[in-house]
Short mmCIF file of C-alpha atoms (C1' of nucleotides) in Angstrom, two decimals:
data_model
loop_
_atom_site.label_atom_id
_atom_site.label_comp_id
_atom_site.label_asym_id
_atom_site.label_seq_id
_atom_site.Cartn_x
_atom_site.Cartn_y
_atom_site.Cartn_z
CA MET A 531 28.97 26.43 38.49
CA ASN A 532 32.34 24.96 37.69
CA VAL A 533 33.44 26.31 34.34
CA GLU A 534 36.90 25.21 33.24
CA LYS A 535 38.98 27.62 31.25
CA ASN A 536 38.51 25.78 27.96
CA GLN A 537 34.75 25.64 28.31
CA THR A 538 32.34 28.05 26.74
CA SER A 539 30.56 30.25 29.30
CA SER A 540 26.81 30.57 29.63
CA VAL A 541 26.99 34.09 28.28
CA GLU A 542 28.84 32.97 25.19
CA ILE A 543 26.39 30.13 24.69
CA ALA A 544 23.42 32.48 24.90
CA GLY A 545 25.15 34.73 22.39
CA ALA A 546 25.74 31.91 19.92
CA PHE A 547 22.16 30.75 20.29
CA SER A 548 20.73 34.24 19.81
CA ALA A 549 22.84 34.75 16.72
CA MET A 550 21.51 31.53 15.24
CA VAL A 551 17.91 32.55 15.94
CA ASN A 552 18.31 36.03 14.54
CA ALA A 553 19.91 34.69 11.40
CA ILE A 554 16.86 32.51 10.75
CA TYR A 555 13.84 34.44 12.00
CA PRO A 556 14.22 37.20 14.59
CA VAL A 557 11.84 36.77 17.50
CA SER A 558 10.83 39.21 20.22
CA LYS A 559 13.33 40.19 22.90
CA GLU A 560 10.97 38.65 25.44
CA ALA A 561 11.07 35.28 23.71
CA LEU A 562 14.83 35.36 23.40
CA ASP A 563 15.22 36.38 27.03
CA TYR A 564 12.94 33.59 28.11
CA VAL A 565 14.67 30.86 26.18
CA THR A 566 18.19 31.90 27.11
CA LYS A 567 17.13 32.01 30.75
CA ARG A 568 15.64 28.52 30.56
CA MET A 569 18.57 27.01 28.69
CA SER A 570 21.24 25.05 30.50
CA PRO A 571 24.76 24.44 29.30
CA VAL A 572 25.85 20.83 28.81
CA TYR A 573 29.44 19.73 28.45
CA ILE A 574 29.96 16.23 27.17
CA GLN A 575 33.13 14.31 26.50
CA LYS A 576 34.20 12.75 23.25
CA GLY A 577 32.96 9.18 23.08
CA SER A 578 30.17 9.51 25.64
CA LEU A 579 26.45 9.38 24.98
CA LEU A 580 24.17 12.39 25.18
CA VAL A 581 21.12 10.15 24.69
CA SER A 582 20.99 6.38 25.11
CA SER A 583 18.45 4.13 23.46
CA GLY A 584 15.70 3.19 25.89
CA GLN A 585 15.85 6.54 27.66
CA HIS A 586 13.32 9.28 27.15
CA CYS A 587 14.74 12.34 25.43
CA ASP A 588 12.83 15.37 26.64
CA HIS A 589 15.34 17.97 25.57
CA LEU A 590 16.35 19.77 22.45
CA TYR A 591 20.05 20.57 22.15
CA PHE A 592 21.87 23.35 20.38
CA VAL A 593 25.43 22.52 19.37
CA VAL A 594 27.75 25.35 20.39
CA LYS A 595 30.94 23.38 19.83
CA GLY A 596 31.77 19.87 18.70
CA VAL A 597 30.38 17.11 16.50
CA LEU A 598 27.76 14.50 17.35
CA ARG A 599 26.15 11.58 15.60
CA GLY A 600 22.88 9.70 15.96
CA TYR A 601 22.97 5.97 15.50
CA VAL A 602 20.78 2.92 15.97
CA GLN A 603 22.17 -0.36 17.23
CA GLN A 604 21.17 -3.09 14.80
CA GLY A 605 22.37 -6.41 16.16
CA THR A 606 26.15 -6.24 16.19
CA LYS A 607 26.35 -3.27 13.88
CA GLU A 608 25.55 0.39 14.20
CA ILE A 609 23.61 2.43 11.70
CA THR A 610 24.59 6.09 11.83
CA THR A 611 21.64 8.20 10.74
CA TRP A 612 23.10 11.67 11.02
CA ILE A 613 26.26 13.58 11.86
CA THR A 614 25.99 17.18 12.98
CA ALA A 615 28.34 19.99 14.00
CA GLU A 616 28.22 23.54 15.33
CA ASN A 617 25.15 25.75 15.16
CA GLU A 618 22.74 22.91 14.57
CA LEU A 619 19.96 21.54 16.72
CA VAL A 620 19.91 17.90 17.75
CA THR A 621 17.57 15.62 19.63
CA SER A 622 16.11 12.17 19.34
CA ILE A 623 13.24 13.17 17.09
CA SER A 624 10.76 10.41 17.77
CA SER A 625 11.38 10.43 21.51
CA PHE A 626 11.19 14.20 21.77
CA TYR A 627 7.95 14.55 19.85
CA GLN A 628 6.14 11.35 20.77
CA LYS A 629 7.37 11.06 24.37
CA VAL A 630 8.46 7.47 23.83
CA PRO A 631 11.81 5.88 24.72
CA SER A 632 14.50 6.75 22.23
CA ILE A 633 15.56 4.13 19.72
CA GLU A 634 18.64 5.99 18.70
CA ASN A 635 21.76 6.84 20.62
CA ILE A 636 23.43 10.21 20.37
CA GLU A 637 27.18 10.21 20.79
CA ALA A 638 29.72 13.01 21.03
CA LEU A 639 32.45 12.54 18.42
CA GLU A 640 34.41 15.38 19.99
CA ASP A 641 34.22 17.13 23.34
CA CYS A 642 31.02 19.11 22.94
CA THR A 643 29.43 22.21 24.38
CA LEU A 644 25.66 22.22 24.09
CA ALA A 645 22.75 24.33 25.24
CA THR A 646 19.64 22.43 26.20
CA ILE A 647 15.99 23.36 26.48
CA HIS A 648 13.16 21.22 27.83
CA ARG A 649 10.21 20.25 25.67
CA ASP A 650 7.85 21.91 28.17
CA ASP A 651 9.64 25.22 27.89
CA LEU A 652 9.45 25.06 24.13
CA ASN A 653 5.75 24.23 24.22
CA TYR A 654 5.15 27.09 26.63
CA MET A 655 6.79 29.47 24.21
CA TYR A 656 4.46 28.49 21.38
CA THR A 657 1.57 30.08 23.28
CA ALA A 658 3.41 32.80 25.18
CA PHE A 659 5.39 34.00 22.16
CA PRO A 660 3.47 32.99 19.02
CA GLU A 661 6.26 34.13 16.71
CA VAL A 662 8.25 31.14 17.94
CA ASN A 663 5.93 29.02 15.80
CA ALA A 664 7.17 30.79 12.71
CA PHE A 665 10.79 30.39 13.77
CA VAL A 666 10.40 26.66 14.39
CA ARG A 667 8.39 26.27 11.22
CA ILE A 668 11.28 27.68 9.22
CA VAL A 669 13.81 25.58 11.09
CA LEU A 670 11.77 22.46 10.41
CA GLU A 671 11.49 23.28 6.73
CA LYS A 672 15.27 23.19 6.57
CA TYR A 673 15.66 20.06 8.68
CA TYR A 674 13.01 18.31 6.67
CA GLN A 675 14.97 18.98 3.51
CA ASP A 676 18.10 17.66 5.20
CA ALA A 677 16.28 14.49 6.19
CA GLU A 678 15.17 14.02 2.60
CA GLU A 679 18.76 14.41 1.49
CA ARG A 680 19.85 11.76 4.00
CA ALA A 681 17.15 9.42 2.78
CA TYR A 682 18.29 9.99 -0.78
CA ILE A 683 21.97 9.41 -0.12
CA ALA A 684 21.11 6.21 1.69
CA ARG A 685 19.22 4.92 -1.32
CA LEU A 686 22.08 5.25 -3.74
CA THR A 687 23.11 1.71 -4.44
CA GLU A 688 26.69 2.27 -5.46
CA ALA A 689 29.16 2.91 -2.69
CA THR A 690 31.22 5.26 -4.86
CA GLY A 691 28.19 7.43 -5.56
CA LYS A 692 27.40 7.72 -1.87
CA TYR A 693 30.89 8.85 -1.06
CA HIS A 694 30.88 11.47 -3.79
CA ARG A 695 27.59 12.82 -2.52
CA PHE A 696 29.07 12.98 0.95
CA ILE A 697 32.14 14.96 -0.04
CA ASN A 698 29.90 17.35 -1.97
CA THR A 699 27.63 18.10 0.97
CA LYS A 700 29.59 17.31 4.12
CA SER A 701 33.22 17.79 3.19
CA HIS A 702 33.83 19.88 6.32
CA LEU A 703 33.48 16.70 8.37
CA LEU A 704 35.90 14.65 6.27
CA ASN A 705 39.09 15.38 8.16
CA ARG A 706 37.37 15.92 11.46
CA ILE A 707 35.97 12.52 12.33
CA PRO A 708 37.25 8.94 11.90
CA LEU A 709 36.32 7.17 8.70
CA LYS A 710 34.41 4.49 10.53
CA PHE A 711 31.63 6.95 11.32
CA ILE A 712 31.48 8.18 7.76
CA ALA A 713 31.35 4.59 6.55
CA SER A 714 28.55 3.84 8.98
CA TYR A 715 26.69 6.96 7.87
CA LEU A 716 27.05 5.96 4.23
CA GLY A 717 25.93 2.41 4.93
CA MET A 718 29.11 0.64 4.01
CA THR A 719 31.99 -0.95 5.84
CA LEU A 720 35.14 0.87 6.82
CA GLU A 721 37.12 -1.33 4.45
CA THR A 722 34.90 -0.55 1.48
CA LEU A 723 35.17 3.18 2.14
CA SER A 724 38.92 2.91 2.40
CA ARG A 725 39.11 1.13 -0.94
CA ILE A 726 36.92 3.77 -2.58
CA ARG A 727 39.15 6.51 -1.25
CA SER A 728 42.30 4.86 -2.51
CA LYS A 729 40.83 4.70 -6.01
CA ILE A 730 39.81 8.35 -5.99
CA THR A 731 42.70 10.05 -4.25
CA TYR A 732 45.35 9.61 -6.92
CA SER A 733 43.28 11.62 -9.40
CA ARG A 734 44.18 14.96 -7.84
CA MET B 752 -15.90 23.72 -14.64
CA ASN B 753 -16.26 20.28 -16.14
CA VAL B 754 -16.67 17.82 -13.31
CA GLU B 755 -17.22 14.23 -14.37
CA LYS B 756 -19.48 12.09 -12.31
CA ASN B 757 -16.68 10.03 -10.77
CA GLN B 758 -14.67 13.08 -9.82
CA THR B 759 -14.67 14.67 -6.42
CA SER B 760 -16.31 18.10 -6.44
CA SER B 761 -14.66 21.27 -5.18
CA VAL B 762 -17.00 21.33 -2.22
CA GLU B 763 -16.04 17.81 -1.21
CA ILE B 764 -12.37 18.63 -1.64
CA ALA B 765 -12.67 21.69 0.60
CA GLY B 766 -14.45 19.53 3.17
CA ALA B 767 -11.73 16.88 3.15
CA PHE B 768 -9.06 19.53 3.45
CA SER B 769 -10.81 21.31 6.31
CA ALA B 770 -11.26 18.05 8.17
CA MET B 771 -7.54 17.33 7.86
CA VAL B 772 -6.65 20.78 9.18
CA ASN B 773 -9.06 20.63 12.09
CA ALA B 774 -7.78 17.22 13.10
CA ILE B 775 -4.25 18.60 13.38
CA TYR B 776 -4.55 22.19 14.59
CA PRO B 777 -7.77 24.13 14.14
CA VAL B 778 -7.19 27.53 12.58
CA SER B 779 -9.49 30.54 12.31
CA LYS B 780 -12.51 30.41 10.03
CA GLU B 781 -10.94 33.27 8.08
CA ALA B 782 -7.80 31.29 7.39
CA LEU B 783 -9.77 28.22 6.34
CA ASP B 784 -12.02 30.30 4.10
CA TYR B 785 -9.04 31.92 2.51
CA VAL B 786 -7.20 28.71 1.76
CA THR B 787 -10.19 26.81 0.44
CA LYS B 788 -10.97 29.76 -1.82
CA ARG B 789 -7.43 29.83 -3.18
CA MET B 790 -7.17 26.09 -3.67
CA SER B 791 -7.74 24.53 -7.07
CA PRO B 792 -8.74 20.94 -7.73
CA VAL B 793 -6.39 18.84 -9.84
CA TYR B 794 -7.33 15.55 -11.44
CA ILE B 795 -4.47 13.47 -12.68
CA GLN B 796 -4.43 10.10 -14.41
CA LYS B 797 -2.66 6.99 -13.27
CA GLY B 798 0.79 6.87 -14.78
CA SER B 799 1.14 10.57 -15.52
CA LEU B 800 3.46 13.02 -13.83
CA LEU B 801 2.29 15.73 -11.44
CA VAL B 802 5.81 17.19 -11.32
CA SER B 803 8.63 16.49 -13.76
CA SER B 804 12.29 16.88 -12.96
CA GLY B 805 13.64 20.13 -14.35
CA GLN B 806 10.36 21.96 -13.76
CA HIS B 807 9.79 24.37 -10.95
CA CYS B 808 7.29 23.12 -8.40
CA ASP B 809 5.55 26.13 -6.90
CA HIS B 810 2.58 24.29 -5.46
CA LEU B 811 1.74 22.22 -2.46
CA TYR B 812 -0.73 19.40 -3.07
CA PHE B 813 -3.23 17.76 -0.78
CA VAL B 814 -4.15 14.20 -1.75
CA VAL B 815 -7.92 13.77 -1.67
CA LYS B 816 -7.91 10.46 -3.49
CA GLY B 817 -5.26 8.19 -4.96
CA VAL B 818 -1.63 7.25 -4.45
CA LEU B 819 1.48 9.04 -5.67
CA ARG B 820 5.20 8.50 -5.50
CA GLY B 821 8.27 10.69 -5.73
CA TYR B 822 11.27 9.33 -7.56
CA VAL B 823 14.60 10.43 -8.92
CA GLN B 824 15.95 9.19 -12.23
CA GLN B 825 19.43 7.82 -11.65
CA GLY B 826 20.87 6.76 -14.98
CA THR B 827 18.72 3.91 -16.22
CA LYS B 828 17.13 3.25 -12.86
CA GLU B 829 14.63 5.06 -10.72
CA ILE B 830 14.97 5.69 -7.01
CA THR B 831 11.58 6.00 -5.34
CA THR B 832 11.93 8.23 -2.30
CA TRP B 833 8.37 8.23 -1.01
CA ILE B 834 4.91 6.80 -1.61
CA THR B 835 1.89 8.62 -0.29
CA ALA B 836 -1.87 8.19 -0.22
CA GLU B 837 -5.02 10.01 0.87
CA ASN B 838 -5.01 12.89 3.33
CA GLU B 839 -1.34 13.62 2.97
CA LEU B 840 0.46 16.63 1.55
CA VAL B 841 2.92 16.27 -1.29
CA THR B 842 5.28 18.52 -3.19
CA SER B 843 8.81 18.52 -4.46
CA ILE B 844 10.36 19.73 -1.23
CA SER B 845 13.58 21.27 -2.46
CA SER B 846 11.91 22.93 -5.43
CA PHE B 847 9.03 24.27 -3.39
CA TYR B 848 11.16 25.76 -0.65
CA GLN B 849 14.27 26.80 -2.54
CA LYS B 850 12.56 27.83 -5.80
CA VAL B 851 14.94 25.71 -7.84
CA PRO B 852 14.07 23.19 -10.58
CA SER B 853 12.83 19.93 -9.17
CA ILE B 854 15.15 16.96 -9.19
CA GLU B 855 12.43 14.50 -8.42
CA ASN B 856 9.43 13.43 -10.45
CA ILE B 857 6.03 12.93 -8.88
CA GLU B 858 3.89 10.28 -10.50
CA ALA B 859 0.29 9.22 -9.94
CA LEU B 860 0.11 5.49 -9.23
CA GLU B 861 -3.69 5.66 -9.42
CA ASP B 862 -6.09 8.22 -10.83
CA CYS B 863 -5.77 11.01 -8.28
CA THR B 864 -7.79 13.92 -7.00
CA LEU B 865 -5.68 16.66 -5.47
CA ALA B 866 -6.15 20.13 -4.11
CA THR B 867 -3.36 22.57 -4.84
CA ILE B 868 -2.23 25.80 -3.26
CA HIS B 869 0.45 28.16 -4.51
CA ARG B 870 3.53 28.92 -2.44
CA ASP B 871 2.66 32.64 -2.52
CA ASP B 872 -0.76 32.01 -1.01
CA LEU B 873 0.79 29.96 1.74
CA ASN B 874 3.37 32.63 2.48
CA TYR B 875 0.65 35.26 2.54
CA MET B 876 -1.21 33.27 5.15
CA TYR B 877 1.78 33.17 7.49
CA THR B 878 1.45 36.91 8.00
CA ALA B 879 -2.30 37.33 7.53
CA PHE B 880 -3.24 34.40 9.77
CA PRO B 881 -0.33 33.79 12.17
CA GLU B 882 -1.90 30.62 13.57
CA VAL B 883 -1.09 28.99 10.24
CA ASN B 884 2.53 28.96 11.41
CA ALA B 885 1.57 26.70 14.29
CA PHE B 886 -0.42 24.41 12.01
CA VAL B 887 2.43 24.06 9.54
CA ARG B 888 4.93 23.68 12.37
CA ILE B 889 2.99 20.67 13.64
CA VAL B 890 2.59 19.22 10.17
CA LEU B 891 6.32 19.55 9.59
CA GLU B 892 7.12 17.86 12.89
CA LYS B 893 5.23 14.84 11.63
CA TYR B 894 6.68 14.90 8.13
CA TYR B 895 10.15 15.30 9.53
CA GLN B 896 9.68 12.15 11.57
CA ASP B 897 8.45 10.35 8.46
CA ALA B 898 11.50 11.47 6.55
CA GLU B 899 13.72 10.13 9.33
CA GLU B 900 11.91 6.82 9.10
CA ARG B 901 12.49 6.73 5.35
CA ALA B 902 16.16 7.46 5.86
CA TYR B 903 16.35 4.70 8.41
CA ILE B 904 14.62 2.07 6.31
CA ALA B 905 16.92 2.90 3.42
CA ARG B 906 19.96 2.29 5.59
CA LEU B 907 19.02 -1.21 6.59
CA THR B 908 21.45 -3.40 4.73
CA GLU B 909 19.44 -6.59 4.57
CA ALA B 910 16.68 -6.73 2.03
CA THR B 911 14.53 -8.90 4.27
CA GLY B 912 14.70 -6.37 7.08
CA LYS B 913 13.62 -3.57 4.78
CA TYR B 914 10.59 -5.48 3.63
CA HIS B 915 9.55 -6.30 7.16
CA ARG B 916 9.82 -2.67 8.13
CA PHE B 917 7.68 -1.78 5.16
CA ILE B 918 4.86 -4.17 5.96
CA ASN B 919 4.91 -2.89 9.54
CA THR B 920 4.52 0.76 8.58
CA LYS B 921 2.98 0.83 5.11
CA SER B 922 0.99 -2.38 4.82
CA HIS B 923 -2.04 -0.50 3.52
CA LEU B 924 -0.13 0.07 0.29
CA LEU B 925 0.88 -3.55 -0.19
CA ASN B 926 -2.04 -4.72 -2.25
CA ARG B 927 -2.69 -1.36 -3.80
CA ILE B 928 0.37 -0.72 -5.92
CA PRO B 929 2.59 -2.92 -8.09
CA LEU B 930 5.56 -4.54 -6.42
CA LYS B 931 8.01 -2.76 -8.66
CA PHE B 932 7.35 0.51 -6.87
CA ILE B 933 7.72 -1.06 -3.48
CA ALA B 934 10.97 -2.65 -4.60
CA SER B 935 12.19 0.70 -5.88
CA TYR B 936 11.18 2.36 -2.61
CA LEU B 937 13.03 -0.28 -0.63
CA GLY B 938 16.12 0.00 -2.80
CA MET B 939 16.11 -3.48 -4.23
CA THR B 940 15.15 -5.10 -7.50
CA LEU B 941 11.73 -6.44 -8.24
CA GLU B 942 13.16 -9.96 -8.41
CA THR B 943 14.79 -9.73 -5.01
CA LEU B 944 11.57 -8.51 -3.46
CA SER B 945 9.66 -11.34 -5.08
CA ARG B 946 12.09 -13.89 -3.70
CA ILE B 947 11.82 -12.43 -0.22
CA ARG B 948 8.06 -12.60 -0.39
CA SER B 949 8.07 -16.22 -1.51
CA LYS B 950 10.22 -17.14 1.48
CA ILE B 951 7.94 -15.36 3.93
CA THR B 952 4.50 -16.11 2.62
CA TYR B 953 4.39 -19.84 3.33
CA SER B 954 4.89 -19.19 7.03
CA ARG B 955 1.31 -18.08 7.57
"C1'" DC C 62 -9.67 -15.62 -25.18
"C1'" DG C 63 -5.99 -12.85 -26.50
"C1'" DT C 64 -3.20 -9.05 -24.90
"C1'" DT C 65 -0.65 -6.80 -21.63
"C1'" DA C 66 0.81 -5.76 -17.05
"C1'" DG C 67 2.45 -7.89 -13.19
"C1'" DT C 68 4.96 -11.59 -10.70
"C1'" DT C 69 7.81 -15.59 -10.12
"C1'" DT C 70 11.71 -18.54 -11.02
"C1'" DG C 71 16.42 -19.68 -12.82
"C1'" DA C 72 21.48 -19.22 -13.69
"C1'" DG C 73 25.56 -16.68 -13.64
"C1'" DA C 74 28.34 -12.41 -12.50
"C1'" DG C 75 29.92 -8.85 -9.50
"C1'" DG C 76 30.27 -5.78 -5.67
"C1'" DA C 77 30.39 -5.40 -0.88
"C1'" DC C 78 31.00 -8.07 3.24
"C1'" DT C 79 33.76 -10.73 6.71
"C1'" DC C 80 37.84 -12.07 8.74
"C1'" DA C 81 42.64 -11.19 9.06
"C1'" DA C 82 46.95 -8.87 9.08
"C1'" DA C 83 49.95 -5.17 8.15
"C1'" DG C 84 50.88 -0.40 7.98
"C1'" DT C 85 50.39 4.56 9.65
"C1'" DC C 86 49.47 8.28 12.65
"C1'" DT C 87 49.28 10.68 17.11
"C1'" DG C 88 49.94 11.77 21.66
"C1'" DT C 89 52.23 10.66 26.03
"C1'" DG C 90 55.85 9.53 29.15
"C1'" DG C 91 60.56 8.64 29.86
"C1'" DC D 604 63.50 14.06 21.33
"C1'" DC D 605 62.56 9.30 20.96
"C1'" DA D 606 59.89 5.12 21.75
"C1'" DC D 607 55.83 2.97 22.64
"C1'" DA D 608 50.73 2.24 22.88
"C1'" DG D 609 46.51 2.69 21.05
"C1'" DA D 610 43.63 4.43 17.56
"C1'" DC D 611 43.07 4.67 12.84
"C1'" DT D 612 43.59 3.23 8.01
"C1'" DT D 613 44.94 0.25 4.31
"C1'" DT D 614 45.42 -4.09 1.94
"C1'" DG D 615 44.40 -9.06 1.01
"C1'" DA D 616 41.59 -13.33 0.16
"C1'" DG D 617 37.51 -15.78 0.08
"C1'" DT D 618 32.34 -15.83 0.60
"C1'" DC D 619 27.74 -14.40 0.06
"C1'" DC D 620 23.97 -11.61 -1.21
"C1'" DT D 621 21.90 -9.02 -4.59
"C1'" DC D 622 21.99 -7.76 -9.29
"C1'" DT D 623 21.40 -8.68 -14.29
"C1'" DC D 624 19.56 -11.03 -17.99
"C1'" DA D 625 16.19 -14.31 -19.42
"C1'" DA D 626 12.16 -16.94 -19.57
"C1'" DA D 627 7.94 -18.76 -17.76
"C1'" DC D 628 3.88 -18.16 -15.33
"C1'" DT D 629 -0.42 -15.58 -13.64
"C1'" DA D 630 -3.99 -12.17 -13.37
"C1'" DA D 631 -6.77 -8.63 -15.03
"C1'" DC D 632 -9.35 -6.56 -18.65
"C1'" DG D 633 -11.47 -5.61 -22.97
#
DNA sequence: CGTTAGTTTGAGAGGACTCAAAGTCTGTGG
DNA sequence: CCACAGACTTTGAGTCCTCTCAAACTAACG
């Protein structure tokens, strides 16, 4: 295993993952041992795709380091549906659960370190370690709320309102990723976002 | 208990609920007995609110009959975030899970028959009947996907595209509820929706 | 039939888009 | 340490789609 000096080691990855689990819903040592043994590290470069549309996505990913986005190609333009950073889980939802080709692409917006687990391993754990159901249930409750929030932000008709909502909930991403991705996430053009920012900035 | 002749009886409600559960993930008889015993029927008239913004929503509702929508008041306009019919579960997500006042309103678009369960009863079941975790986990997987779909539809920039997506996924609601709610759900005005429909209709 | 809810049609205004060009920042190599 | 290249952001001008306001039309129901 070729681990460069600036890459996170498997041990560190397992530690970060365990910490995340324990913070949400502690599971048995057996379950944690199993999952960390079955996880593989994934290192992906800024700009490259973790999942491409048309491919099957059979894995769930845990973000150890970096930022990623999910987007759907819509003719000549891209629709960014989510942007996610450290300590979150990502996958192509519909592909992962329905075993159909992914519609969305998942792109690394920075060099990323991920831990990945196969759908089959996860399904095995539901029966072998029933408490994993409770853990995932709680995780999904949170992600469901996040999805509702995304749906809500997307429905705001005024571009200014969308941007304000964004800086209230995702300000940590503001100076970390190019504006074009934020614009795409907010459903407006780069130029419109730039104009909104220029109107707001002088007020501080 | 005053049950009018056109209202669904408690026994029928419990039957509909049990059928829904068994179709998704059969749980123990004990769990099913418990939940159906703790459930209360709710009858609500077309046009009235099941949940009002500002109130706490401590209940989860199962739709036995009727159609409901969730919407957020945004100045003078309403943003409809979801529309749901029979055999689905509804609640004010953020209020139910975070125990904060609801932002959204839930309105009956038809006379509705619901079954309701309190958050505390649900939480009790997670420990008393652990298999309920698996059931809810699976339900949430589905609802999460639906929420993603809603977020996606809302991000489509062209009004025509949104309407097409709607008739592909929610056509059963088309002739059941007034256009103004569909327009609100799709993030456009009633007039715009009407114009889109007039352009499409003659092609069949 | 009249009343009301629901839908369609019309005209004008405005916000966001497109296309285009000019700045600005950042990292790399000389 | 500077200069350049490429990525990123801002600014400008004109167009188009959707919105708003208004009125007419239609359907459903008592």
